[in-house]
PDB file of C-alpha atoms in Angstrom:
ATOM      1  CA  MET A   1       0.063  -0.020  -0.081  1.00  0.00           C
ATOM      2  CA  SER A   2       1.496   3.505  -1.062  1.00  0.00           C
ATOM      3  CA  LEU A   3       2.108   6.115   1.566  1.00  0.00           C
ATOM      4  CA  SER A   4      -0.807   8.361   0.875  1.00  0.00           C
ATOM      5  CA  TYR A   5      -0.192  11.023   3.298  1.00  0.00           C
ATOM      6  CA  LEU A   6       3.292  10.280   4.693  1.00  0.00           C
ATOM      7  CA  ILE A   7       6.689  11.445   3.037  1.00  0.00           C
ATOM      8  CA  GLU A   8       8.672   8.644   2.013  1.00  0.00           C
ATOM      9  CA  SER A   9      12.176  10.187   2.838  1.00  0.00           C
ATOM     10  CA  GLU A  10      10.848  10.866   6.257  1.00  0.00           C
ATOM     11  CA  VAL A  11       9.887   7.271   7.178  1.00  0.00           C
ATOM     12  CA  GLU A  12      13.133   6.190   5.352  1.00  0.00           C
ATOM     13  CA  ALA A  13      14.983   8.486   7.736  1.00  0.00           C
ATOM     14  CA  PHE A  14      13.081   7.331  10.759  1.00  0.00           C
ATOM     15  CA  PHE A  15      14.155   3.607   9.897  1.00  0.00           C
ATOM     16  CA  GLN A  16      17.671   4.372   9.700  1.00  0.00           C
ATOM     17  CA  LYS A  17      17.677   6.204  12.889  1.00  0.00           C
ATOM     18  CA  VAL A  18      15.826   3.079  14.690  1.00  0.00           C
ATOM     19  CA  LYS A  19      18.542   0.999  12.705  1.00  0.00           C
ATOM     20  CA  ALA A  20      21.527   3.113  14.199  1.00  0.00           C
ATOM     21  CA  TYR A  21      20.561   3.111  17.879  1.00  0.00           C
ATOM     22  CA  ASP A  22      20.870   0.197  20.074  1.00  0.00           C
ATOM     23  CA  LYS A  23      18.778   2.158  22.755  1.00  0.00           C
ATOM     24  CA  ILE A  24      15.391   3.418  22.247  1.00  0.00           C
ATOM     25  CA  ILE A  25      13.116   4.989  24.696  1.00  0.00           C
ATOM     26  CA  ILE A  26       9.356   5.838  23.547  1.00  0.00           C
ATOM     27  CA  HIS A  27       7.139   8.532  25.186  1.00  0.00           C
ATOM     28  CA  ARG A  28       3.712   9.814  24.789  1.00  0.00           C
ATOM     29  CA  HIS A  29       1.536  12.397  26.258  1.00  0.00           C
ATOM     30  CA  GLN A  30       0.307  12.481  29.956  1.00  0.00           C
ATOM     31  CA  ARG A  31      -3.134  11.114  30.953  1.00  0.00           C
ATOM     32  CA  PRO A  32      -2.890   8.648  28.125  1.00  0.00           C
ATOM     33  CA  ASP A  33      -5.760   7.519  25.934  1.00  0.00           C
ATOM     34  CA  PRO A  34      -5.801   4.399  24.096  1.00  0.00           C
ATOM     35  CA  ASP A  35      -4.022   5.883  21.189  1.00  0.00           C
ATOM     36  CA  ALA A  36      -1.376   7.095  22.962  1.00  0.00           C
ATOM     37  CA  LEU A  37      -0.782   3.852  24.613  1.00  0.00           C
ATOM     38  CA  GLY A  38      -1.282   1.967  21.656  1.00  0.00           C
ATOM     39  CA  SER A  39       1.049   3.863  19.452  1.00  0.00           C
ATOM     40  CA  GLN A  40       3.972   3.892  22.015  1.00  0.00           C
ATOM     41  CA  LEU A  41       3.503   0.213  23.031  1.00  0.00           C
ATOM     42  CA  GLY A  42       2.666  -1.069  19.481  1.00  0.00           C
ATOM     43  CA  LEU A  43       5.983   0.837  18.157  1.00  0.00           C
ATOM     44  CA  LYS A  44       7.749  -0.711  21.012  1.00  0.00           C
ATOM     45  CA  HIS A  45       6.745  -4.221  20.062  1.00  0.00           C
ATOM     46  CA  LEU A  46       7.425  -3.562  16.259  1.00  0.00           C
ATOM     47  CA  ILE A  47      11.095  -2.479  16.960  1.00  0.00           C
ATOM     48  CA  THR A  48      11.748  -5.116  19.276  1.00  0.00           C
ATOM     49  CA  ASN A  49      10.552  -7.685  16.865  1.00  0.00           C
ATOM     50  CA  ALA A  50      12.737  -6.525  14.010  1.00  0.00           C
ATOM     51  CA  PHE A  51      15.787  -5.596  16.204  1.00  0.00           C
ATOM     52  CA  PRO A  52      15.789  -8.162  19.243  1.00  0.00           C
ATOM     53  CA  ASN A  53      19.055  -6.997  20.586  1.00  0.00           C
ATOM     54  CA  LYS A  54      18.165  -3.536  21.035  1.00  0.00           C
ATOM     55  CA  SER A  55      17.279  -2.027  24.207  1.00  0.00           C
ATOM     56  CA  VAL A  56      13.487  -0.479  23.630  1.00  0.00           C
ATOM     57  CA  LEU A  57      11.857   0.927  26.610  1.00  0.00           C
ATOM     58  CA  ALA A  58       8.288   2.570  26.987  1.00  0.00           C
ATOM     59  CA  ALA A  59       8.534   5.626  29.398  1.00  0.00           C
ATOM     60  CA  GLY A  60       6.072   7.480  31.298  1.00  0.00           C
ATOM     61  CA  SER A  61       3.483   6.838  34.055  1.00  0.00           C
ATOM     62  CA  ASN A  62       1.071   3.688  34.209  1.00  0.00           C
ATOM     63  CA  SER A  63      -2.662   4.121  33.531  1.00  0.00           C
ATOM     64  CA  LYS A  64      -4.958   2.016  35.916  1.00  0.00           C
ATOM     65  CA  GLY A  65      -7.947   2.369  33.717  1.00  0.00           C
ATOM     66  CA  LEU A  66      -6.023   1.325  30.615  1.00  0.00           C
ATOM     67  CA  SER A  67      -3.634  -1.456  32.157  1.00  0.00           C
ATOM     68  CA  TRP A  68      -5.005  -3.761  29.861  1.00  0.00           C
ATOM     69  CA  LEU A  69      -3.165  -2.351  27.242  1.00  0.00           C
ATOM     70  CA  GLY A  70       0.204  -2.925  28.940  1.00  0.00           C
ATOM     71  CA  GLN A  71       2.706  -1.199  31.781  1.00  0.00           C
ATOM     72  CA  MET A  72       5.533   1.151  31.380  1.00  0.00           C
ATOM     73  CA  ASP A  73       9.093   0.335  31.922  1.00  0.00           C
ATOM     74  CA  LYS A  74      11.409   1.483  34.773  1.00  0.00           C
ATOM     75  CA  VAL A  75      13.558   4.082  32.986  1.00  0.00           C
ATOM     76  CA  SER A  76      16.328   6.077  34.503  1.00  0.00           C
ATOM     77  CA  VAL A  77      18.295   9.176  33.430  1.00  0.00           C
ATOM     78  CA  GLU A  78      21.449   6.860  32.683  1.00  0.00           C
ATOM     79  CA  ASP A  79      19.189   4.786  30.401  1.00  0.00           C
ATOM     80  CA  TYR A  80      19.039   8.223  27.930  1.00  0.00           C
ATOM     81  CA  GLN A  81      22.953   8.127  27.364  1.00  0.00           C
ATOM     82  CA  GLU A  82      23.525   7.465  23.591  1.00  0.00           C
ATOM     83  CA  ALA A  83      19.777   6.721  23.092  1.00  0.00           C
ATOM     84  CA  LEU A  84      17.056   7.742  20.383  1.00  0.00           C
ATOM     85  CA  VAL A  85      14.076   9.138  21.897  1.00  0.00           C
ATOM     86  CA  ILE A  86      10.702   8.879  19.998  1.00  0.00           C
ATOM     87  CA  ILE A  87       7.612  10.730  21.204  1.00  0.00           C
ATOM     88  CA  THR A  88       4.386   9.666  19.598  1.00  0.00           C
ATOM     89  CA  ASP A  89       0.883  11.362  19.882  1.00  0.00           C
ATOM     90  CA  THR A  90       2.052  14.365  21.435  1.00  0.00           C
ATOM     91  CA  ALA A  91       1.668  17.911  20.002  1.00  0.00           C
ATOM     92  CA  ASN A  92       3.981  19.848  22.366  1.00  0.00           C
ATOM     93  CA  THR A  93       6.592  18.961  24.825  1.00  0.00           C
ATOM     94  CA  GLU A  94       4.692  20.470  27.694  1.00  0.00           C
ATOM     95  CA  ARG A  95       2.389  17.309  27.489  1.00  0.00           C
ATOM     96  CA  ILE A  96       5.263  15.016  27.336  1.00  0.00           C
ATOM     97  CA  ASP A  97       4.874  12.000  30.034  1.00  0.00           C
ATOM     98  CA  GLY A  98       8.213  11.063  31.631  1.00  0.00           C
ATOM     99  CA  ASP A  99      11.344  12.847  32.802  1.00  0.00           C
ATOM    100  CA  HIS A 100      14.519  13.114  30.807  1.00  0.00           C
ATOM    101  CA  TYR A 101      13.313  12.966  27.199  1.00  0.00           C
ATOM    102  CA  LEU A 102      15.984  15.713  26.402  1.00  0.00           C
ATOM    103  CA  ASN A 103      18.774  13.665  27.655  1.00  0.00           C
ATOM    104  CA  GLY A 104      18.802  11.432  24.662  1.00  0.00           C
ATOM    105  CA  LYS A 105      21.233  11.882  21.651  1.00  0.00           C
ATOM    106  CA  ASP A 106      18.475  12.099  19.320  1.00  0.00           C
ATOM    107  CA  LEU A 107      14.524  12.803  19.194  1.00  0.00           C
ATOM    108  CA  ILE A 108      11.911  11.902  16.766  1.00  0.00           C
ATOM    109  CA  LYS A 109       8.329  13.201  16.897  1.00  0.00           C
ATOM    110  CA  ILE A 110       5.304  11.219  15.681  1.00  0.00           C
ATOM    111  CA  ASP A 111       1.709  12.837  15.778  1.00  0.00           C
ATOM    112  CA  HIS A 112      -1.387  13.256  14.087  1.00  0.00           C
ATOM    113  CA  HIS A 113      -2.271  16.423  16.017  1.00  0.00           C
ATOM    114  CA  PRO A 114      -2.501  19.936  14.331  1.00  0.00           C
ATOM    115  CA  ILE A 115       1.058  21.308  14.959  1.00  0.00           C
ATOM    116  CA  VAL A 116       1.401  23.347  18.190  1.00  0.00           C
ATOM    117  CA  GLU A 117       5.199  22.867  18.547  1.00  0.00           C
ATOM    118  CA  GLU A 118       8.013  21.639  16.132  1.00  0.00           C
ATOM    119  CA  TYR A 119      10.624  19.604  18.143  1.00  0.00           C
ATOM    120  CA  GLY A 120      12.956  16.735  17.393  1.00  0.00           C
ATOM    121  CA  SER A 121      15.357  16.257  14.558  1.00  0.00           C
ATOM    122  CA  LEU A 122      12.664  14.466  12.634  1.00  0.00           C
ATOM    123  CA  GLN A 123       8.968  15.089  12.804  1.00  0.00           C
ATOM    124  CA  ILE A 124       6.333  12.549  10.971  1.00  0.00           C
ATOM    125  CA  VAL A 125       3.051  14.637  11.454  1.00  0.00           C
ATOM    126  CA  THR A 126       0.165  14.354   9.286  1.00  0.00           C
ATOM    127  CA  THR A 127      -3.480  15.395  10.480  1.00  0.00           C
ATOM    128  CA  ALA A 128      -4.840  13.192   7.762  1.00  0.00           C
ATOM    129  CA  ALA A 129      -4.502  10.047   9.730  1.00  0.00           C
ATOM    130  CA  SER A 130      -7.121   9.205  12.224  1.00  0.00           C
ATOM    131  CA  SER A 131      -4.846   8.269  14.955  1.00  0.00           C
ATOM    132  CA  CYS A 132      -1.123   8.022  15.605  1.00  0.00           C
ATOM    133  CA  SER A 133      -1.584   4.305  15.884  1.00  0.00           C
ATOM    134  CA  GLU A 134      -2.865   4.549  12.107  1.00  0.00           C
ATOM    135  CA  ILE A 135       0.506   6.141  11.164  1.00  0.00           C
ATOM    136  CA  ILE A 136       2.519   3.396  12.823  1.00  0.00           C
ATOM    137  CA  VAL A 137       0.630   0.884  10.812  1.00  0.00           C
ATOM    138  CA  ALA A 138       1.236   2.928   7.671  1.00  0.00           C
ATOM    139  CA  MET A 139       5.048   3.213   8.285  1.00  0.00           C
ATOM    140  CA  SER A 140       5.226  -0.573   8.994  1.00  0.00           C
ATOM    141  CA  ASP A 141       3.362  -1.394   5.818  1.00  0.00           C
ATOM    142  CA  PHE A 142       5.770   0.942   3.624  1.00  0.00           C
ATOM    143  CA  LEU A 143       8.733  -0.699   5.290  1.00  0.00           C
ATOM    144  CA  GLY A 144       7.684  -4.326   4.894  1.00  0.00           C
ATOM    145  CA  GLN A 145       9.828  -6.966   6.204  1.00  0.00           C
ATOM    146  CA  ARG A 146      12.054  -4.293   7.818  1.00  0.00           C
ATOM    147  CA  LEU A 147       9.537  -3.403  10.371  1.00  0.00           C
ATOM    148  CA  PRO A 148       6.943  -6.121  10.053  1.00  0.00           C
ATOM    149  CA  LEU A 149       3.673  -6.123  11.936  1.00  0.00           C
ATOM    150  CA  THR A 150       3.242  -8.942  14.595  1.00  0.00           C
ATOM    151  CA  PRO A 151       0.011  -9.953  16.381  1.00  0.00           C
ATOM    152  CA  GLN A 152       1.051  -8.287  19.607  1.00  0.00           C
ATOM    153  CA  ALA A 153       1.740  -4.999  17.805  1.00  0.00           C
ATOM    154  CA  ALA A 154      -1.503  -5.268  15.955  1.00  0.00           C
ATOM    155  CA  GLN A 155      -3.742  -5.589  18.832  1.00  0.00           C
ATOM    156  CA  LEU A 156      -2.152  -2.555  20.501  1.00  0.00           C
ATOM    157  CA  LEU A 157      -2.277  -0.650  17.308  1.00  0.00           C
ATOM    158  CA  TYR A 158      -6.158  -1.625  16.603  1.00  0.00           C
ATOM    159  CA  ALA A 159      -6.944  -0.553  20.224  1.00  0.00           C
ATOM    160  CA  GLY A 160      -5.283   2.918  19.494  1.00  0.00           C
ATOM    161  CA  ILE A 161      -7.477   3.388  16.258  1.00  0.00           C
ATOM    162  CA  VAL A 162     -10.435   2.201  17.611  1.00  0.00           C
ATOM    163  CA  GLY A 163     -10.169   4.570  20.659  1.00  0.00           C
ATOM    164  CA  ASP A 164      -9.376   7.566  18.344  1.00  0.00           C
ATOM    165  CA  THR A 165     -12.230   7.109  15.713  1.00  0.00           C
ATOM    166  CA  GLY A 166     -14.757   6.282  18.302  1.00  0.00           C
ATOM    167  CA  ARG A 167     -15.222   2.572  17.022  1.00  0.00           C
ATOM    168  CA  PHE A 168     -14.747   4.044  13.541  1.00  0.00           C
ATOM    169  CA  LEU A 169     -17.572   6.706  14.298  1.00  0.00           C
ATOM    170  CA  TYR A 170     -16.008   9.949  14.170  1.00  0.00           C
ATOM    171  CA  ASN A 171     -15.363  11.812  10.565  1.00  0.00           C
ATOM    172  CA  SER A 172     -11.440  11.430  11.140  1.00  0.00           C
ATOM    173  CA  THR A 173     -12.092   7.792  10.033  1.00  0.00           C
ATOM    174  CA  THR A 174     -11.158   7.632   6.278  1.00  0.00           C
ATOM    175  CA  ALA A 175     -10.749   4.684   3.592  1.00  0.00           C
ATOM    176  CA  ALA A 176      -7.075   4.549   4.520  1.00  0.00           C
ATOM    177  CA  THR A 177      -8.198   3.696   8.132  1.00  0.00           C
ATOM    178  CA  PHE A 178     -10.148   0.967   7.114  1.00  0.00           C
ATOM    179  CA  ASN A 179      -7.493  -0.200   4.748  1.00  0.00           C
ATOM    180  CA  TYR A 180      -4.612  -0.144   7.596  1.00  0.00           C
ATOM    181  CA  THR A 181      -7.274  -1.645  10.211  1.00  0.00           C
ATOM    182  CA  ALA A 182      -7.652  -4.432   7.711  1.00  0.00           C
ATOM    183  CA  LEU A 183      -3.753  -5.214   7.972  1.00  0.00           C
ATOM    184  CA  LEU A 184      -4.198  -5.426  11.769  1.00  0.00           C
ATOM    185  CA  LEU A 185      -7.029  -7.877  11.386  1.00  0.00           C
ATOM    186  CA  GLU A 186      -5.185 -10.039   9.080  1.00  0.00           C
ATOM    187  CA  GLN A 187      -2.842 -10.521  12.115  1.00  0.00           C
ATOM    188  CA  GLY A 188      -5.405 -12.639  13.692  1.00  0.00           C
ATOM    189  CA  ILE A 189      -6.078 -10.171  16.543  1.00  0.00           C
ATOM    190  CA  ASP A 190      -9.335 -10.573  18.624  1.00  0.00           C
ATOM    191  CA  ALA A 191     -11.113  -7.472  17.895  1.00  0.00           C
ATOM    192  CA  PHE A 192     -14.260  -8.442  19.529  1.00  0.00           C
ATOM    193  CA  ALA A 193     -12.230  -8.588  22.962  1.00  0.00           C
ATOM    194  CA  ILE A 194     -10.682  -5.166  22.105  1.00  0.00           C
ATOM    195  CA  ASN A 195     -13.845  -3.753  21.282  1.00  0.00           C
ATOM    196  CA  ASP A 196     -15.305  -4.897  24.453  1.00  0.00           C
ATOM    197  CA  GLN A 197     -12.967  -3.501  26.590  1.00  0.00           C
ATOM    198  CA  PHE A 198     -14.349   0.062  25.315  1.00  0.00           C
ATOM    199  CA  GLN A 199     -17.853  -0.709  26.279  1.00  0.00           C
ATOM    200  CA  VAL A 200     -17.705  -2.697  29.449  1.00  0.00           C
ATOM    201  CA  MET A 201     -18.368  -0.786  32.900  1.00  0.00           C
ATOM    202  CA  SER A 202     -18.346  -1.196  36.639  1.00  0.00           C
ATOM    203  CA  PRO A 203     -21.472  -0.880  38.432  1.00  0.00           C
ATOM    204  CA  ALA A 204     -19.927   2.264  39.794  1.00  0.00           C
ATOM    205  CA  GLU A 205     -19.356   3.771  36.285  1.00  0.00           C
ATOM    206  CA  VAL A 206     -23.072   2.819  35.187  1.00  0.00           C
ATOM    207  CA  LYS A 207     -24.431   4.672  38.069  1.00  0.00           C
ATOM    208  CA  LEU A 208     -22.107   7.703  37.274  1.00  0.00           C
ATOM    209  CA  GLN A 209     -23.433   7.501  33.635  1.00  0.00           C
ATOM    210  CA  GLY A 210     -27.067   7.840  35.313  1.00  0.00           C
ATOM    211  CA  PHE A 211     -25.692  10.933  37.109  1.00  0.00           C
ATOM    212  CA  GLY A 212     -24.323  12.382  34.131  1.00  0.00           C
ATOM    213  CA  TYR A 213     -27.699  12.252  32.022  1.00  0.00           C
ATOM    214  CA  GLU A 214     -29.685  13.584  34.992  1.00  0.00           C
ATOM    215  CA  ASN A 215     -27.175  16.651  35.345  1.00  0.00           C
ATOM    216  CA  LEU A 216     -26.280  17.218  31.938  1.00  0.00           C
ATOM    217  CA  GLN A 217     -27.522  20.664  30.724  1.00  0.00           C
ATOM    218  CA  VAL A 218     -28.260  21.856  27.288  1.00  0.00           C
ATOM    219  CA  ASN A 219     -28.483  25.799  26.405  1.00  0.00           C
ATOM    220  CA  ASP A 220     -30.440  27.344  23.484  1.00  0.00           C
ATOM    221  CA  ALA A 221     -27.142  27.345  21.421  1.00  0.00           C
ATOM    222  CA  GLY A 222     -27.202  23.838  21.194  1.00  0.00           C
ATOM    223  CA  VAL A 223     -24.209  23.527  23.737  1.00  0.00           C
ATOM    224  CA  ALA A 224     -24.246  20.560  26.357  1.00  0.00           C
ATOM    225  CA  PHE A 225     -22.244  20.874  29.663  1.00  0.00           C
ATOM    226  CA  LEU A 226     -21.883  18.706  32.759  1.00  0.00           C
ATOM    227  CA  ARG A 227     -19.948  19.498  35.877  1.00  0.00           C
ATOM    228  CA  ILE A 228     -18.443  16.702  38.046  1.00  0.00           C
ATOM    229  CA  ASN A 229     -16.964  17.629  41.474  1.00  0.00           C
ATOM    230  CA  ARG A 230     -14.753  15.950  43.850  1.00  0.00           C
ATOM    231  CA  GLU A 231     -17.596  14.985  45.826  1.00  0.00           C
ATOM    232  CA  ASP A 232     -19.389  13.408  43.298  1.00  0.00           C
ATOM    233  CA  LEU A 233     -16.383  10.997  42.285  1.00  0.00           C
ATOM    234  CA  GLU A 234     -16.173  10.337  45.952  1.00  0.00           C
ATOM    235  CA  ARG A 235     -19.936   9.532  46.414  1.00  0.00           C
ATOM    236  CA  PHE A 236     -19.890   7.050  43.398  1.00  0.00           C
ATOM    237  CA  GLY A 237     -16.826   5.663  44.314  1.00  0.00           C
ATOM    238  CA  VAL A 238     -14.942   6.479  40.853  1.00  0.00           C
ATOM    239  CA  THR A 239     -11.733   7.831  39.798  1.00  0.00           C
ATOM    240  CA  GLU A 240     -11.044  10.775  37.590  1.00  0.00           C
ATOM    241  CA  GLU A 241      -9.824   8.614  34.918  1.00  0.00           C
ATOM    242  CA  GLN A 242     -13.295   6.330  34.861  1.00  0.00           C
ATOM    243  CA  THR A 243     -15.100   9.695  33.945  1.00  0.00           C
ATOM    244  CA  ASN A 244     -13.870   9.365  30.515  1.00  0.00           C
ATOM    245  CA  GLY A 245     -16.764   7.188  29.952  1.00  0.00           C
ATOM    246  CA  LEU A 246     -19.133  10.187  30.125  1.00  0.00           C
ATOM    247  CA  VAL A 247     -17.195  12.245  27.317  1.00  0.00           C
ATOM    248  CA  ASN A 248     -19.681  11.370  24.571  1.00  0.00           C
ATOM    249  CA  LEU A 249     -22.896  11.432  26.701  1.00  0.00           C
ATOM    250  CA  ALA A 250     -24.226  14.541  24.895  1.00  0.00           C
ATOM    251  CA  SER A 251     -23.480  13.201  21.288  1.00  0.00           C
ATOM    252  CA  ARG A 252     -26.742  11.247  21.282  1.00  0.00           C
ATOM    253  CA  ILE A 253     -28.904  14.199  21.874  1.00  0.00           C
ATOM    254  CA  GLN A 254     -30.832  15.751  19.304  1.00  0.00           C
ATOM    255  CA  GLY A 255     -29.948  19.533  18.649  1.00  0.00           C
ATOM    256  CA  VAL A 256     -26.703  19.310  20.586  1.00  0.00           C
ATOM    257  CA  TYR A 257     -23.568  20.575  18.519  1.00  0.00           C
ATOM    258  CA  CYS A 258     -20.999  20.775  20.823  1.00  0.00           C
ATOM    259  CA  TRP A 259     -20.514  20.010  24.562  1.00  0.00           C
ATOM    260  CA  VAL A 260     -18.186  19.848  27.495  1.00  0.00           C
ATOM    261  CA  THR A 261     -17.533  17.908  30.574  1.00  0.00           C
ATOM    262  CA  PHE A 262     -15.807  19.596  33.536  1.00  0.00           C
ATOM    263  CA  VAL A 263     -13.988  17.412  35.975  1.00  0.00           C
ATOM    264  CA  GLN A 264     -12.754  18.852  39.258  1.00  0.00           C
ATOM    265  CA  GLN A 265      -9.126  17.986  39.795  1.00  0.00           C
ATOM    266  CA  GLU A 266      -7.554  17.062  43.323  1.00  0.00           C
ATOM    267  CA  GLY A 267      -6.057  19.931  45.253  1.00  0.00           C
ATOM    268  CA  GLU A 268      -7.107  23.178  47.298  1.00  0.00           C
ATOM    269  CA  ASP A 269      -6.907  25.111  44.257  1.00  0.00           C
ATOM    270  CA  PHE A 270     -10.057  25.873  41.928  1.00  0.00           C
ATOM    271  CA  PHE A 271      -8.978  23.379  38.879  1.00  0.00           C
ATOM    272  CA  TYR A 272     -11.239  21.819  36.318  1.00  0.00           C
ATOM    273  CA  ARG A 273     -10.082  19.383  33.322  1.00  0.00           C
ATOM    274  CA  CYS A 274     -12.410  20.202  30.638  1.00  0.00           C
ATOM    275  CA  ARG A 275     -13.102  17.616  27.874  1.00  0.00           C
ATOM    276  CA  LEU A 276     -14.405  19.588  24.769  1.00  0.00           C
ATOM    277  CA  ARG A 277     -16.147  17.635  21.754  1.00  0.00           C
ATOM    278  CA  SER A 278     -18.107  18.582  18.746  1.00  0.00           C
ATOM    279  CA  LYS A 279     -20.277  17.592  15.636  1.00  0.00           C
ATOM    280  CA  GLY A 280     -19.208  20.486  13.641  1.00  0.00           C
ATOM    281  CA  PRO A 281     -18.151  23.686  15.436  1.00  0.00           C
ATOM    282  CA  VAL A 282     -14.406  23.947  15.339  1.00  0.00           C
ATOM    283  CA  ILE A 283     -13.400  23.664  19.163  1.00  0.00           C
ATOM    284  CA  ASN A 284      -9.660  23.285  19.383  1.00  0.00           C
ATOM    285  CA  GLU A 285      -9.037  27.219  18.959  1.00  0.00           C
ATOM    286  CA  ILE A 286     -11.329  27.488  22.088  1.00  0.00           C
ATOM    287  CA  ALA A 287      -9.217  25.014  23.917  1.00  0.00           C
ATOM    288  CA  ALA A 288      -6.092  26.983  23.028  1.00  0.00           C
ATOM    289  CA  LEU A 289      -7.380  30.067  24.957  1.00  0.00           C
ATOM    290  CA  HIS A 290      -7.639  27.724  28.367  1.00  0.00           C
ATOM    291  CA  ALA A 291      -4.177  26.117  28.384  1.00  0.00           C
ATOM    292  CA  GLY A 292      -5.043  23.208  26.188  1.00  0.00           C
ATOM    293  CA  GLY A 293      -5.489  22.171  22.564  1.00  0.00           C
ATOM    294  CA  GLY A 294      -6.310  19.096  20.341  1.00  0.00           C
ATOM    295  CA  HIS A 295      -8.483  18.422  17.299  1.00  0.00           C
ATOM    296  CA  PRO A 296     -11.031  20.698  15.781  1.00  0.00           C
ATOM    297  CA  MET A 297     -13.905  18.251  17.025  1.00  0.00           C
ATOM    298  CA  ALA A 298     -11.929  16.801  20.158  1.00  0.00           C
ATOM    299  CA  SER A 299     -10.106  18.839  22.432  1.00  0.00           C
ATOM    300  CA  GLY A 300      -8.851  19.302  25.914  1.00  0.00           C
ATOM    301  CA  ALA A 301      -8.368  22.404  28.349  1.00  0.00           C
ATOM    302  CA  ASN A 302      -8.278  23.428  31.839  1.00  0.00           C
ATOM    303  CA  ALA A 303     -10.341  26.058  33.691  1.00  0.00           C
ATOM    304  CA  TYR A 304      -9.146  27.692  37.015  1.00  0.00           C
ATOM    305  CA  SER A 305     -11.998  29.706  38.035  1.00  0.00           C
ATOM    306  CA  GLU A 306     -16.037  29.971  37.945  1.00  0.00           C
ATOM    307  CA  GLU A 307     -15.753  32.672  35.485  1.00  0.00           C
ATOM    308  CA  GLU A 308     -13.715  30.563  33.182  1.00  0.00           C
ATOM    309  CA  LEU A 309     -16.064  27.728  33.254  1.00  0.00           C
ATOM    310  CA  ASN A 310     -18.720  29.978  32.299  1.00  0.00           C
ATOM    311  CA  GLU A 311     -16.453  31.832  29.466  1.00  0.00           C
ATOM    312  CA  ILE A 312     -15.794  28.190  27.979  1.00  0.00           C
ATOM    313  CA  VAL A 313     -19.558  27.565  27.599  1.00  0.00           C
ATOM    314  CA  GLU A 314     -20.207  30.932  26.251  1.00  0.00           C
ATOM    315  CA  GLN A 315     -17.334  30.514  23.714  1.00  0.00           C
ATOM    316  CA  LEU A 316     -18.829  26.887  22.668  1.00  0.00           C
ATOM    317  CA  SER A 317     -21.872  28.787  22.534  1.00  0.00           C
ATOM    318  CA  GLN A 318     -20.732  31.429  19.992  1.00  0.00           C
ATOM    319  CA  ALA A 319     -19.275  28.703  17.885  1.00  0.00           C
ATOM    320  CA  SER A 320     -22.107  26.632  17.787  1.00  0.00           C
ATOM    321  CA  LEU A 321     -24.337  29.541  16.690  1.00  0.00           C
ATOM    322  CA  LEU A 322     -21.808  30.225  13.857  1.00  0.00           C
ATOM    323  CA  TYR A 323     -21.851  26.817  12.613  1.00  0.00           C
ATOM    324  CA  GLN A 324     -25.611  26.762  12.658  1.00  0.00           C
ATOM    325  CA  GLN A 325     -25.762  29.746  10.503  1.00  0.00           C
ATOM    326  CA  GLN A 326     -23.007  28.402   8.147  1.00  0.00           C
ATOM    327  CA  ILE A 327     -24.999  24.926   7.460  1.00  0.00           C
ATOM    328  CA  LYS A 328     -28.046  27.159   6.875  1.00  0.00           C
ATOM    329  CA  GLN A 329     -26.440  29.079   3.883  1.00  0.00           C
TER     330      GLN A 329
END
């Protein structure tokens, strides 16, 4: 399959760097989602399979909710000496999970987010891919037997694609996405088991879903918003990470064009993590105004005051109204 959205010379340069280094350390972004872990660990397995004598480590914090995808390695600052560092699925250095990534000898960025910050001696970045995991599959397919797929890597990369496409429901899903996913299925992975991981909830998470529907508000601009405080998490016995299951709750409501979930973070200061989603209005520009960023239809931000929470809802409302005017014309 041809590289429809990647530059062949960049993929070749990537392979030559991987081939040249005996130590490789792979990072991804903080608060990892399935694509962050899938691309990071999937790439680790691809390199380890192709070069069994290399030391390949996955750096960063472990995710309790996504532990079924795998665990991180213990990495020390000494490991970075003469090492190649690869960062997957991370638009800017501020979001990189794990210390000492600048202590390596060389740095590569692989990402599918809109460019926020350029870093590394080699950047393989395209927003045409549904996910960073899809980019990794495309690179493996182009390189062929030099970096072949394996069932273990395919399972991780499939989870990454499924996660970032909302099980192929988001408009980021393209013909290339299905073509590359087919290559993963050909590895004999258990797609049902992976998809099942995305929908199974604990009894506490089911109750939290009910709380979400009961407390979700929708304004006249077609914006839905839900606020979850620390006491709500304690009452239901769930972690902040488990609120990820509420992120697309409002997507099922007729007349809603964009929505946001505010989740209060630990600590004494007023601090909410904001998950923004959309069916049309561009929202990553709004997220960028509030210490965040992401994709035009899926972004994250932070709010540090009651006024900022209200400001985000108001900005989403203006974007929603503008979008509705545009689709009427």
